[in-house]
PDB file of C-alpha atoms and ligand atoms in Angstrom:
ATOM      1  CA  MET A   1     -10.896  -1.588 -17.842  1.00  0.00           C
ATOM      2  CA  VAL A   2      -7.083  -1.592 -17.828  1.00  0.00           C
ATOM      3  CA  ASN A   3      -5.551  -4.384 -15.802  1.00  0.00           C
ATOM      4  CA  TYR A   4      -2.402  -3.276 -13.994  1.00  0.00           C
ATOM      5  CA  SER A   5      -0.374  -5.474 -11.673  1.00  0.00           C
ATOM      6  CA  PHE A   6      -0.179  -4.433  -8.012  1.00  0.00           C
ATOM      7  CA  GLN A   7       3.486  -3.412  -8.487  1.00  0.00           C
ATOM      8  CA  GLU A   8       2.589  -1.227 -11.448  1.00  0.00           C
ATOM      9  CA  VAL A   9      -0.200   0.401  -9.454  1.00  0.00           C
ATOM     10  CA  ILE A  10       1.778   1.177  -6.297  1.00  0.00           C
ATOM     11  CA  ARG A  11       4.886   2.320  -8.135  1.00  0.00           C
ATOM     12  CA  SER A  12       3.137   4.467 -10.727  1.00  0.00           C
ATOM     13  CA  ARG A  13       0.944   6.430  -8.302  1.00  0.00           C
ATOM     14  CA  GLN A  14       2.138   9.986  -7.945  1.00  0.00           C
ATOM     15  CA  SER A  15       0.563  13.147  -6.604  1.00  0.00           C
ATOM     16  CA  ILE A  16      -1.198  14.963  -9.439  1.00  0.00           C
ATOM     17  CA  ARG A  17      -1.332  18.778  -9.289  1.00  0.00           C
ATOM     18  CA  GLN A  18      -3.133  19.546 -12.555  1.00  0.00           C
ATOM     19  CA  PHE A  19      -6.256  17.684 -13.655  1.00  0.00           C
ATOM     20  CA  LEU A  20      -8.453  17.619 -16.747  1.00  0.00           C
ATOM     21  CA  SER A  21     -12.029  18.702 -16.038  1.00  0.00           C
ATOM     22  CA  THR A  22     -13.467  15.359 -17.359  1.00  0.00           C
ATOM     23  CA  PRO A  23     -15.608  13.881 -14.569  1.00  0.00           C
ATOM     24  CA  VAL A  24     -15.200  10.323 -13.288  1.00  0.00           C
ATOM     25  CA  LYS A  25     -18.256   8.191 -14.157  1.00  0.00           C
ATOM     26  CA  GLU A  26     -20.477   7.449 -11.177  1.00  0.00           C
ATOM     27  CA  GLU A  27     -20.208   3.647 -11.511  1.00  0.00           C
ATOM     28  CA  VAL A  28     -16.400   3.933 -11.613  1.00  0.00           C
ATOM     29  CA  LEU A  29     -16.358   6.103  -8.490  1.00  0.00           C
ATOM     30  CA  ARG A  30     -18.669   3.677  -6.693  1.00  0.00           C
ATOM     31  CA  GLY A  31     -16.266   0.839  -7.573  1.00  0.00           C
ATOM     32  CA  VAL A  32     -13.371   2.803  -6.045  1.00  0.00           C
ATOM     33  CA  LEU A  33     -15.352   3.488  -2.864  1.00  0.00           C
ATOM     34  CA  GLU A  34     -16.324  -0.183  -2.626  1.00  0.00           C
ATOM     35  CA  ASP A  35     -12.651  -1.211  -2.974  1.00  0.00           C
ATOM     36  CA  ALA A  36     -11.639   1.234  -0.223  1.00  0.00           C
ATOM     37  CA  GLN A  37     -14.266  -0.292   2.061  1.00  0.00           C
ATOM     38  CA  TYR A  38     -12.021  -3.394   2.345  1.00  0.00           C
ATOM     39  CA  THR A  39      -9.401  -1.366   4.271  1.00  0.00           C
ATOM     40  CA  PRO A  40      -8.421  -2.880   7.647  1.00  0.00           C
ATOM     41  CA  SER A  41      -9.091  -0.851  10.792  1.00  0.00           C
ATOM     42  CA  ASN A  42      -8.565  -1.168  14.546  1.00  0.00           C
ATOM     43  CA  CYS A  43     -11.228  -3.644  15.851  1.00  0.00           C
ATOM     44  CA  ASN A  44     -12.933  -3.313  12.432  1.00  0.00           C
ATOM     45  CA  THR A  45     -14.383   0.017  13.564  1.00  0.00           C
ATOM     46  CA  GLN A  46     -14.338   1.350   9.936  1.00  0.00           C
ATOM     47  CA  PRO A  47     -14.132   4.935  11.221  1.00  0.00           C
ATOM     48  CA  TRP A  48     -14.020   6.639   7.808  1.00  0.00           C
ATOM     49  CA  ASP A  49     -16.699   9.224   7.063  1.00  0.00           C
ATOM     50  CA  VAL A  50     -16.198  10.303   3.472  1.00  0.00           C
ATOM     51  CA  HIS A  51     -17.736  13.316   1.735  1.00  0.00           C
ATOM     52  CA  ILE A  52     -17.322  13.595  -2.041  1.00  0.00           C
ATOM     53  CA  VAL A  53     -17.812  16.983  -3.668  1.00  0.00           C
ATOM     54  CA  SER A  54     -18.363  17.610  -7.379  1.00  0.00           C
ATOM     55  CA  GLY A  55     -20.145  20.136  -9.613  1.00  0.00           C
ATOM     56  CA  ALA A  56     -21.772  23.218  -8.084  1.00  0.00           C
ATOM     57  CA  LYS A  57     -21.025  22.112  -4.499  1.00  0.00           C
ATOM     58  CA  LYS A  58     -17.338  21.798  -5.326  1.00  0.00           C
ATOM     59  CA  GLU A  59     -17.343  25.333  -6.773  1.00  0.00           C
ATOM     60  CA  GLU A  60     -19.133  26.682  -3.691  1.00  0.00           C
ATOM     61  CA  LEU A  61     -16.647  24.968  -1.376  1.00  0.00           C
ATOM     62  CA  SER A  62     -13.673  26.154  -3.429  1.00  0.00           C
ATOM     63  CA  LYS A  63     -14.868  29.780  -3.126  1.00  0.00           C
ATOM     64  CA  ALA A  64     -15.405  29.426   0.625  1.00  0.00           C
ATOM     65  CA  LEU A  65     -11.949  27.854   1.105  1.00  0.00           C
ATOM     66  CA  ILE A  66     -10.204  30.534  -0.962  1.00  0.00           C
ATOM     67  CA  ASN A  67     -12.002  33.210   1.043  1.00  0.00           C
ATOM     68  CA  ALA A  68     -10.966  31.620   4.357  1.00  0.00           C
ATOM     69  CA  PHE A  69      -7.391  31.154   3.087  1.00  0.00           C
ATOM     70  CA  GLU A  70      -7.088  34.780   1.964  1.00  0.00           C
ATOM     71  CA  LYS A  71      -8.464  36.009   5.279  1.00  0.00           C
ATOM     72  CA  GLY A  72      -6.158  33.672   7.208  1.00  0.00           C
ATOM     73  CA  GLN A  73      -9.154  32.034   8.939  1.00  0.00           C
ATOM     74  CA  SER A  74      -7.644  28.594   9.400  1.00  0.00           C
ATOM     75  CA  SER A  75      -9.343  26.017  11.645  1.00  0.00           C
ATOM     76  CA  LEU A  76      -7.399  22.777  11.997  1.00  0.00           C
ATOM     77  CA  ASP A  77      -8.757  19.785  13.904  1.00  0.00           C
ATOM     78  CA  PHE A  78      -5.197  18.397  14.142  1.00  0.00           C
ATOM     79  CA  THR A  79      -2.017  20.437  14.359  1.00  0.00           C
ATOM     80  CA  PHE A  80       0.341  20.859  11.433  1.00  0.00           C
ATOM     81  CA  ASP A  81       3.600  22.815  11.732  1.00  0.00           C
ATOM     82  CA  ILE A  82       6.265  22.396   9.083  1.00  0.00           C
ATOM     83  CA  ASN A  83       8.854  23.546  11.659  1.00  0.00           C
ATOM     84  CA  ASP A  84       8.250  20.345  13.634  1.00  0.00           C
ATOM     85  CA  TYR A  85      10.224  18.382  11.010  1.00  0.00           C
ATOM     86  CA  PHE A  86      13.886  17.812  11.891  1.00  0.00           C
ATOM     87  CA  ASP A  87      17.033  16.155  10.492  1.00  0.00           C
ATOM     88  CA  ARG A  88      16.386  13.907   7.492  1.00  0.00           C
ATOM     89  CA  TYR A  89      12.636  14.586   7.639  1.00  0.00           C
ATOM     90  CA  ALA A  90      13.241  18.323   7.265  1.00  0.00           C
ATOM     91  CA  GLU A  91      15.725  17.626   4.462  1.00  0.00           C
ATOM     92  CA  ARG A  92      13.145  15.583   2.560  1.00  0.00           C
ATOM     93  CA  GLN A  93      10.464  18.223   3.098  1.00  0.00           C
ATOM     94  CA  ILE A  94      12.798  20.946   1.769  1.00  0.00           C
ATOM     95  CA  GLU A  95      13.733  18.778  -1.219  1.00  0.00           C
ATOM     96  CA  GLN A  96      10.057  18.198  -2.022  1.00  0.00           C
ATOM     97  CA  GLY A  97       9.248  21.924  -1.954  1.00  0.00           C
ATOM     98  CA  LYS A  98      12.319  22.772  -4.042  1.00  0.00           C
ATOM     99  CA  THR A  99      11.472  20.144  -6.696  1.00  0.00           C
ATOM    100  CA  TYR A 100       7.861  21.304  -6.892  1.00  0.00           C
ATOM    101  CA  TYR A 101       8.603  25.031  -7.169  1.00  0.00           C
ATOM    102  CA  GLU A 102      11.408  24.426  -9.662  1.00  0.00           C
ATOM    103  CA  SER A 103       9.043  22.384 -11.867  1.00  0.00           C
ATOM    104  CA  LEU A 104       6.781  25.450 -12.014  1.00  0.00           C
ATOM    105  CA  GLY A 105       9.671  27.889 -12.535  1.00  0.00           C
ATOM    106  CA  ILE A 106       9.002  29.690  -9.252  1.00  0.00           C
ATOM    107  CA  ALA A 107      12.099  31.266  -7.701  1.00  0.00           C
ATOM    108  CA  ARG A 108      13.017  30.765  -4.034  1.00  0.00           C
ATOM    109  CA  GLY A 109      12.130  34.274  -2.872  1.00  0.00           C
ATOM    110  CA  ASP A 110       8.988  34.644  -4.985  1.00  0.00           C
ATOM    111  CA  GLN A 111       6.419  34.901  -2.170  1.00  0.00           C
ATOM    112  CA  GLU A 112       3.604  35.908  -4.509  1.00  0.00           C
ATOM    113  CA  GLY A 113       4.298  32.883  -6.711  1.00  0.00           C
ATOM    114  CA  ARG A 114       4.293  30.598  -3.684  1.00  0.00           C
ATOM    115  CA  GLN A 115       1.009  32.059  -2.502  1.00  0.00           C
ATOM    116  CA  ARG A 116      -0.481  31.390  -5.957  1.00  0.00           C
ATOM    117  CA  VAL A 117       0.717  27.796  -5.801  1.00  0.00           C
ATOM    118  CA  ALA A 118      -0.752  27.338  -2.297  1.00  0.00           C
ATOM    119  CA  LEU A 119      -4.065  28.660  -3.571  1.00  0.00           C
ATOM    120  CA  ARG A 120      -4.206  25.922  -6.242  1.00  0.00           C
ATOM    121  CA  ASN A 121      -4.897  23.486  -3.399  1.00  0.00           C
ATOM    122  CA  PHE A 122      -8.239  25.201  -2.815  1.00  0.00           C
ATOM    123  CA  GLU A 123      -9.079  25.096  -6.526  1.00  0.00           C
ATOM    124  CA  PHE A 124      -8.541  21.326  -6.197  1.00  0.00           C
ATOM    125  CA  PHE A 125      -5.889  21.693  -8.924  1.00  0.00           C
ATOM    126  CA  ASN A 126      -8.799  21.807 -11.398  1.00  0.00           C
ATOM    127  CA  ALA A 127      -9.954  18.303 -10.368  1.00  0.00           C
ATOM    128  CA  PRO A 128     -13.640  17.532 -10.996  1.00  0.00           C
ATOM    129  CA  HIS A 129     -13.977  15.853  -7.565  1.00  0.00           C
ATOM    130  CA  ALA A 130     -12.572  15.943  -4.062  1.00  0.00           C
ATOM    131  CA  ALA A 131     -13.042  13.542  -1.151  1.00  0.00           C
ATOM    132  CA  PHE A 132     -12.965  14.846   2.422  1.00  0.00           C
ATOM    133  CA  LEU A 133     -11.920  12.291   5.034  1.00  0.00           C
ATOM    134  CA  PHE A 134     -13.640  12.868   8.370  1.00  0.00           C
ATOM    135  CA  MET A 135     -13.291  10.726  11.488  1.00  0.00           C
ATOM    136  CA  PRO A 136     -14.873  10.427  14.928  1.00  0.00           C
ATOM    137  CA  SER A 137     -12.589  11.374  17.831  1.00  0.00           C
ATOM    138  CA  PHE A 138     -11.385   8.519  20.101  1.00  0.00           C
ATOM    139  CA  GLY A 139      -8.690   8.987  22.766  1.00  0.00           C
ATOM    140  CA  ASP A 140      -5.601  10.735  21.410  1.00  0.00           C
ATOM    141  CA  ASN A 141      -6.847   9.991  17.865  1.00  0.00           C
ATOM    142  CA  VAL A 142      -3.631   8.314  16.712  1.00  0.00           C
ATOM    143  CA  ARG A 143      -5.230   4.889  16.091  1.00  0.00           C
ATOM    144  CA  VAL A 144      -8.207   6.276  14.254  1.00  0.00           C
ATOM    145  CA  ALA A 145      -6.012   8.584  12.146  1.00  0.00           C
ATOM    146  CA  SER A 146      -3.920   5.565  11.125  1.00  0.00           C
ATOM    147  CA  ASP A 147      -7.136   3.808  10.014  1.00  0.00           C
ATOM    148  CA  ILE A 148      -8.029   6.847   7.911  1.00  0.00           C
ATOM    149  CA  GLY A 149      -4.512   6.886   6.417  1.00  0.00           C
ATOM    150  CA  MET A 150      -4.937   3.259   5.388  1.00  0.00           C
ATOM    151  CA  TYR A 151      -8.333   4.030   3.889  1.00  0.00           C
ATOM    152  CA  ALA A 152      -6.786   6.894   1.928  1.00  0.00           C
ATOM    153  CA  GLN A 153      -4.084   4.663   0.448  1.00  0.00           C
ATOM    154  CA  SER A 154      -6.703   2.076  -0.616  1.00  0.00           C
ATOM    155  CA  PHE A 155      -8.688   4.874  -2.242  1.00  0.00           C
ATOM    156  CA  LEU A 156      -5.611   6.311  -4.027  1.00  0.00           C
ATOM    157  CA  LEU A 157      -4.472   2.922  -5.319  1.00  0.00           C
ATOM    158  CA  SER A 158      -7.931   1.942  -6.526  1.00  0.00           C
ATOM    159  CA  LEU A 159      -8.075   5.239  -8.443  1.00  0.00           C
ATOM    160  CA  THR A 160      -4.596   4.613  -9.902  1.00  0.00           C
ATOM    161  CA  SER A 161      -5.605   1.109 -11.031  1.00  0.00           C
ATOM    162  CA  ARG A 162      -8.390   2.728 -13.073  1.00  0.00           C
ATOM    163  CA  GLY A 163      -6.136   5.365 -14.678  1.00  0.00           C
ATOM    164  CA  ILE A 164      -7.426   8.135 -12.367  1.00  0.00           C
ATOM    165  CA  GLY A 165      -5.013  10.580 -10.721  1.00  0.00           C
ATOM    166  CA  SER A 166      -5.192  11.969  -7.197  1.00  0.00           C
ATOM    167  CA  ILE A 167      -3.488  14.006  -4.507  1.00  0.00           C
ATOM    168  CA  PRO A 168      -3.933  13.823  -0.729  1.00  0.00           C
ATOM    169  CA  GLN A 169      -3.998  17.370   0.693  1.00  0.00           C
ATOM    170  CA  THR A 170      -3.384  18.375   4.289  1.00  0.00           C
ATOM    171  CA  ARG A 171      -4.096  21.894   3.031  1.00  0.00           C
ATOM    172  CA  LEU A 172      -7.759  20.912   2.612  1.00  0.00           C
ATOM    173  CA  GLY A 173      -7.873  19.979   6.291  1.00  0.00           C
ATOM    174  CA  MET A 174      -6.683  23.402   7.404  1.00  0.00           C
ATOM    175  CA  PHE A 175     -10.138  24.965   7.132  1.00  0.00           C
ATOM    176  CA  ALA A 176     -12.182  22.254   8.824  1.00  0.00           C
ATOM    177  CA  ASP A 177     -14.905  24.632  10.081  1.00  0.00           C
ATOM    178  CA  THR A 178     -15.439  26.002   6.554  1.00  0.00           C
ATOM    179  CA  VAL A 179     -15.718  22.490   5.093  1.00  0.00           C
ATOM    180  CA  ARG A 180     -18.117  21.358   7.852  1.00  0.00           C
ATOM    181  CA  GLN A 181     -20.270  24.436   7.337  1.00  0.00           C
ATOM    182  CA  VAL A 182     -20.532  24.150   3.535  1.00  0.00           C
ATOM    183  CA  LEU A 183     -21.145  20.359   3.633  1.00  0.00           C
ATOM    184  CA  GLY A 184     -23.384  20.369   6.714  1.00  0.00           C
ATOM    185  CA  VAL A 185     -21.129  18.024   8.702  1.00  0.00           C
ATOM    186  CA  SER A 186     -21.492  17.755  12.485  1.00  0.00           C
ATOM    187  CA  ASP A 187     -18.811  19.274  14.754  1.00  0.00           C
ATOM    188  CA  ASP A 188     -18.274  15.770  16.211  1.00  0.00           C
ATOM    189  CA  MET A 189     -16.621  14.686  12.987  1.00  0.00           C
ATOM    190  CA  LYS A 190     -12.976  15.731  12.665  1.00  0.00           C
ATOM    191  CA  LEU A 191     -11.349  16.458   9.315  1.00  0.00           C
ATOM    192  CA  LEU A 192      -7.970  14.813   8.701  1.00  0.00           C
ATOM    193  CA  PHE A 193      -7.368  15.748   5.054  1.00  0.00           C
ATOM    194  CA  GLY A 194      -8.883  15.874   1.588  1.00  0.00           C
ATOM    195  CA  ILE A 195      -8.064  14.171  -1.718  1.00  0.00           C
ATOM    196  CA  SER A 196      -8.584  15.820  -5.106  1.00  0.00           C
ATOM    197  CA  PHE A 197      -9.020  13.337  -7.937  1.00  0.00           C
ATOM    198  CA  GLY A 198      -9.757  13.065 -11.640  1.00  0.00           C
ATOM    199  CA  TYR A 199      -7.919  12.385 -14.895  1.00  0.00           C
ATOM    200  CA  PRO A 200      -4.362  13.787 -14.921  1.00  0.00           C
ATOM    201  CA  ASP A 201      -3.265  16.500 -17.327  1.00  0.00           C
ATOM    202  CA  LYS A 202      -0.224  14.628 -18.569  1.00  0.00           C
ATOM    203  CA  GLU A 203       1.267  17.698 -20.281  1.00  0.00           C
ATOM    204  CA  ALA A 204       1.234  19.927 -17.175  1.00  0.00           C
ATOM    205  CA  ARG A 205       4.521  21.058 -15.653  1.00  0.00           C
ATOM    206  CA  ALA A 206       3.108  20.471 -12.168  1.00  0.00           C
ATOM    207  CA  ASN A 207       2.932  16.742 -12.996  1.00  0.00           C
ATOM    208  CA  SER A 208       6.355  16.537 -14.634  1.00  0.00           C
ATOM    209  CA  PHE A 209       8.409  15.423 -11.625  1.00  0.00           C
ATOM    210  CA  ARG A 210       8.548  12.312  -9.456  1.00  0.00           C
ATOM    211  CA  MET A 211       9.673  12.378  -5.842  1.00  0.00           C
ATOM    212  CA  GLY A 212      12.284   9.730  -5.075  1.00  0.00           C
ATOM    213  CA  ARG A 213      12.391   7.335  -2.143  1.00  0.00           C
ATOM    214  CA  ASP A 214      15.282   6.282   0.034  1.00  0.00           C
ATOM    215  CA  PRO A 215      16.531   2.684  -0.186  1.00  0.00           C
ATOM    216  CA  ILE A 216      14.997   0.301   2.366  1.00  0.00           C
ATOM    217  CA  GLU A 217      18.309   0.211   4.261  1.00  0.00           C
ATOM    218  CA  SER A 218      17.495   3.721   5.526  1.00  0.00           C
ATOM    219  CA  ASN A 219      14.344   2.688   7.360  1.00  0.00           C
ATOM    220  CA  VAL A 220      14.176  -1.081   7.815  1.00  0.00           C
ATOM    221  CA  THR A 221      16.032  -3.065  10.499  1.00  0.00           C
ATOM    222  CA  PHE A 222      16.097  -6.841  10.199  1.00  0.00           C
ATOM    223  CA  HIS A 223      16.322  -8.849  13.424  1.00  0.00           C
ATOM    224  CA  ASP A 224      16.866 -12.584  13.634  1.00  0.00           C
TER     225      ASP A 224
HETATM  226  C1  FMN B 301      -1.497  13.032   4.067  1.00  0.00           C
HETATM  227  C2  FMN B 301      -0.842  13.798   2.939  1.00  0.00           C
HETATM  228  C3  FMN B 301      -1.074  15.147   2.804  1.00  0.00           C
HETATM  229  C4  FMN B 301      -0.526  15.889   1.745  1.00  0.00           C
HETATM  230  N1  FMN B 301      -0.831  17.207   1.599  1.00  0.00           N
HETATM  231  C5  FMN B 301      -0.447  17.880   0.486  1.00  0.00           C
HETATM  232  C6  FMN B 301      -0.915  19.193   0.239  1.00  0.00           C
HETATM  233  O1  FMN B 301      -1.658  19.773   1.033  1.00  0.00           O
HETATM  234  N2  FMN B 301      -0.528  19.811  -0.906  1.00  0.00           N
HETATM  235  C7  FMN B 301       0.302  19.205  -1.819  1.00  0.00           C
HETATM  236  O2  FMN B 301       0.624  19.821  -2.857  1.00  0.00           O
HETATM  237  N3  FMN B 301       0.771  17.933  -1.615  1.00  0.00           N
HETATM  238  C8  FMN B 301       0.390  17.253  -0.512  1.00  0.00           C
HETATM  239  N4  FMN B 301       0.784  15.944  -0.310  1.00  0.00           N
HETATM  240  C9  FMN B 301       1.565  15.253  -1.351  1.00  0.00           C
HETATM  241  C10 FMN B 301       3.015  14.975  -0.930  1.00  0.00           C
HETATM  242  O3  FMN B 301       3.799  16.117  -1.143  1.00  0.00           O
HETATM  243  C11 FMN B 301       3.524  13.781  -1.778  1.00  0.00           C
HETATM  244  O4  FMN B 301       2.796  12.624  -1.447  1.00  0.00           O
HETATM  245  C12 FMN B 301       5.010  13.498  -1.571  1.00  0.00           C
HETATM  246  O5  FMN B 301       5.793  14.596  -1.972  1.00  0.00           O
HETATM  247  C13 FMN B 301       5.447  12.254  -2.332  1.00  0.00           C
HETATM  248  O6  FMN B 301       5.170  12.416  -3.713  1.00  0.00           O
HETATM  249  P1  FMN B 301       4.208  11.426  -4.514  1.00  0.00           P
HETATM  250  O7  FMN B 301       2.882  11.418  -3.853  1.00  0.00           O
HETATM  251  O8  FMN B 301       4.137  12.024  -5.913  1.00  0.00           O
HETATM  252  O9  FMN B 301       4.848  10.069  -4.503  1.00  0.00           O
HETATM  253  C14 FMN B 301       0.304  15.214   0.795  1.00  0.00           C
HETATM  254  C15 FMN B 301       0.554  13.832   0.948  1.00  0.00           C
HETATM  255  C16 FMN B 301       0.002  13.136   1.996  1.00  0.00           C
HETATM  256  C17 FMN B 301       0.255  11.650   2.132  1.00  0.00           C
END
């Protein structure tokens, strides 16, 4: 196993949007899931309910998601509206989209191209596996969603430390009813998002860019 420092792991993680089909070995995946189990949570409630899809089930789910997407049958457990972003948040969101589409050579007005790119989410970007992060519903759900977010970062970083790529996808949470139906998950469990993962295709254009970060002065205030 490669031994990366924590700094190397956190700074080298990037969202991967084209994977090789090589599966992740079961013992490696179990190690990642065991690492993620050490995530902190409010009152140690450990509210993560994780469903991993691979093989024939992944293909079945991909088909069902593409079908729902093409028919516009979305079913979100939590709202998502890109128009809610404002000021610098909207600027960053626009910059991210521009960088991504430019890396693929898709022009601004190319609606068909954009639709094709959106669809790649439901093909899991060719990843051999995807994890779906479900949660029970408590109160306004903000605390539990933050626990799931922390779990997701543990999962992503553990994958990175083992040379495995990943991408968190809100898109995969936009068809929660479809996912519940195909995986036989109870309606009580709410879907926050999914994560596709596997070995990165290092040659792919979709993986050729890195999103920057603002300096800490833009978001940290020191008080003493
Ligand atoms: C919760 C969450 C959901 C995301 N959903 C999507 C998605 O549906 N599709 C996608 O292509 N990227 C998605 N992303 C990836 C972000 O665009 C990416 O994290 C951001 O641009 C920063 O780039 P980096 O991950 O390469 O550092 C998501 C990221 C997070 C944290």
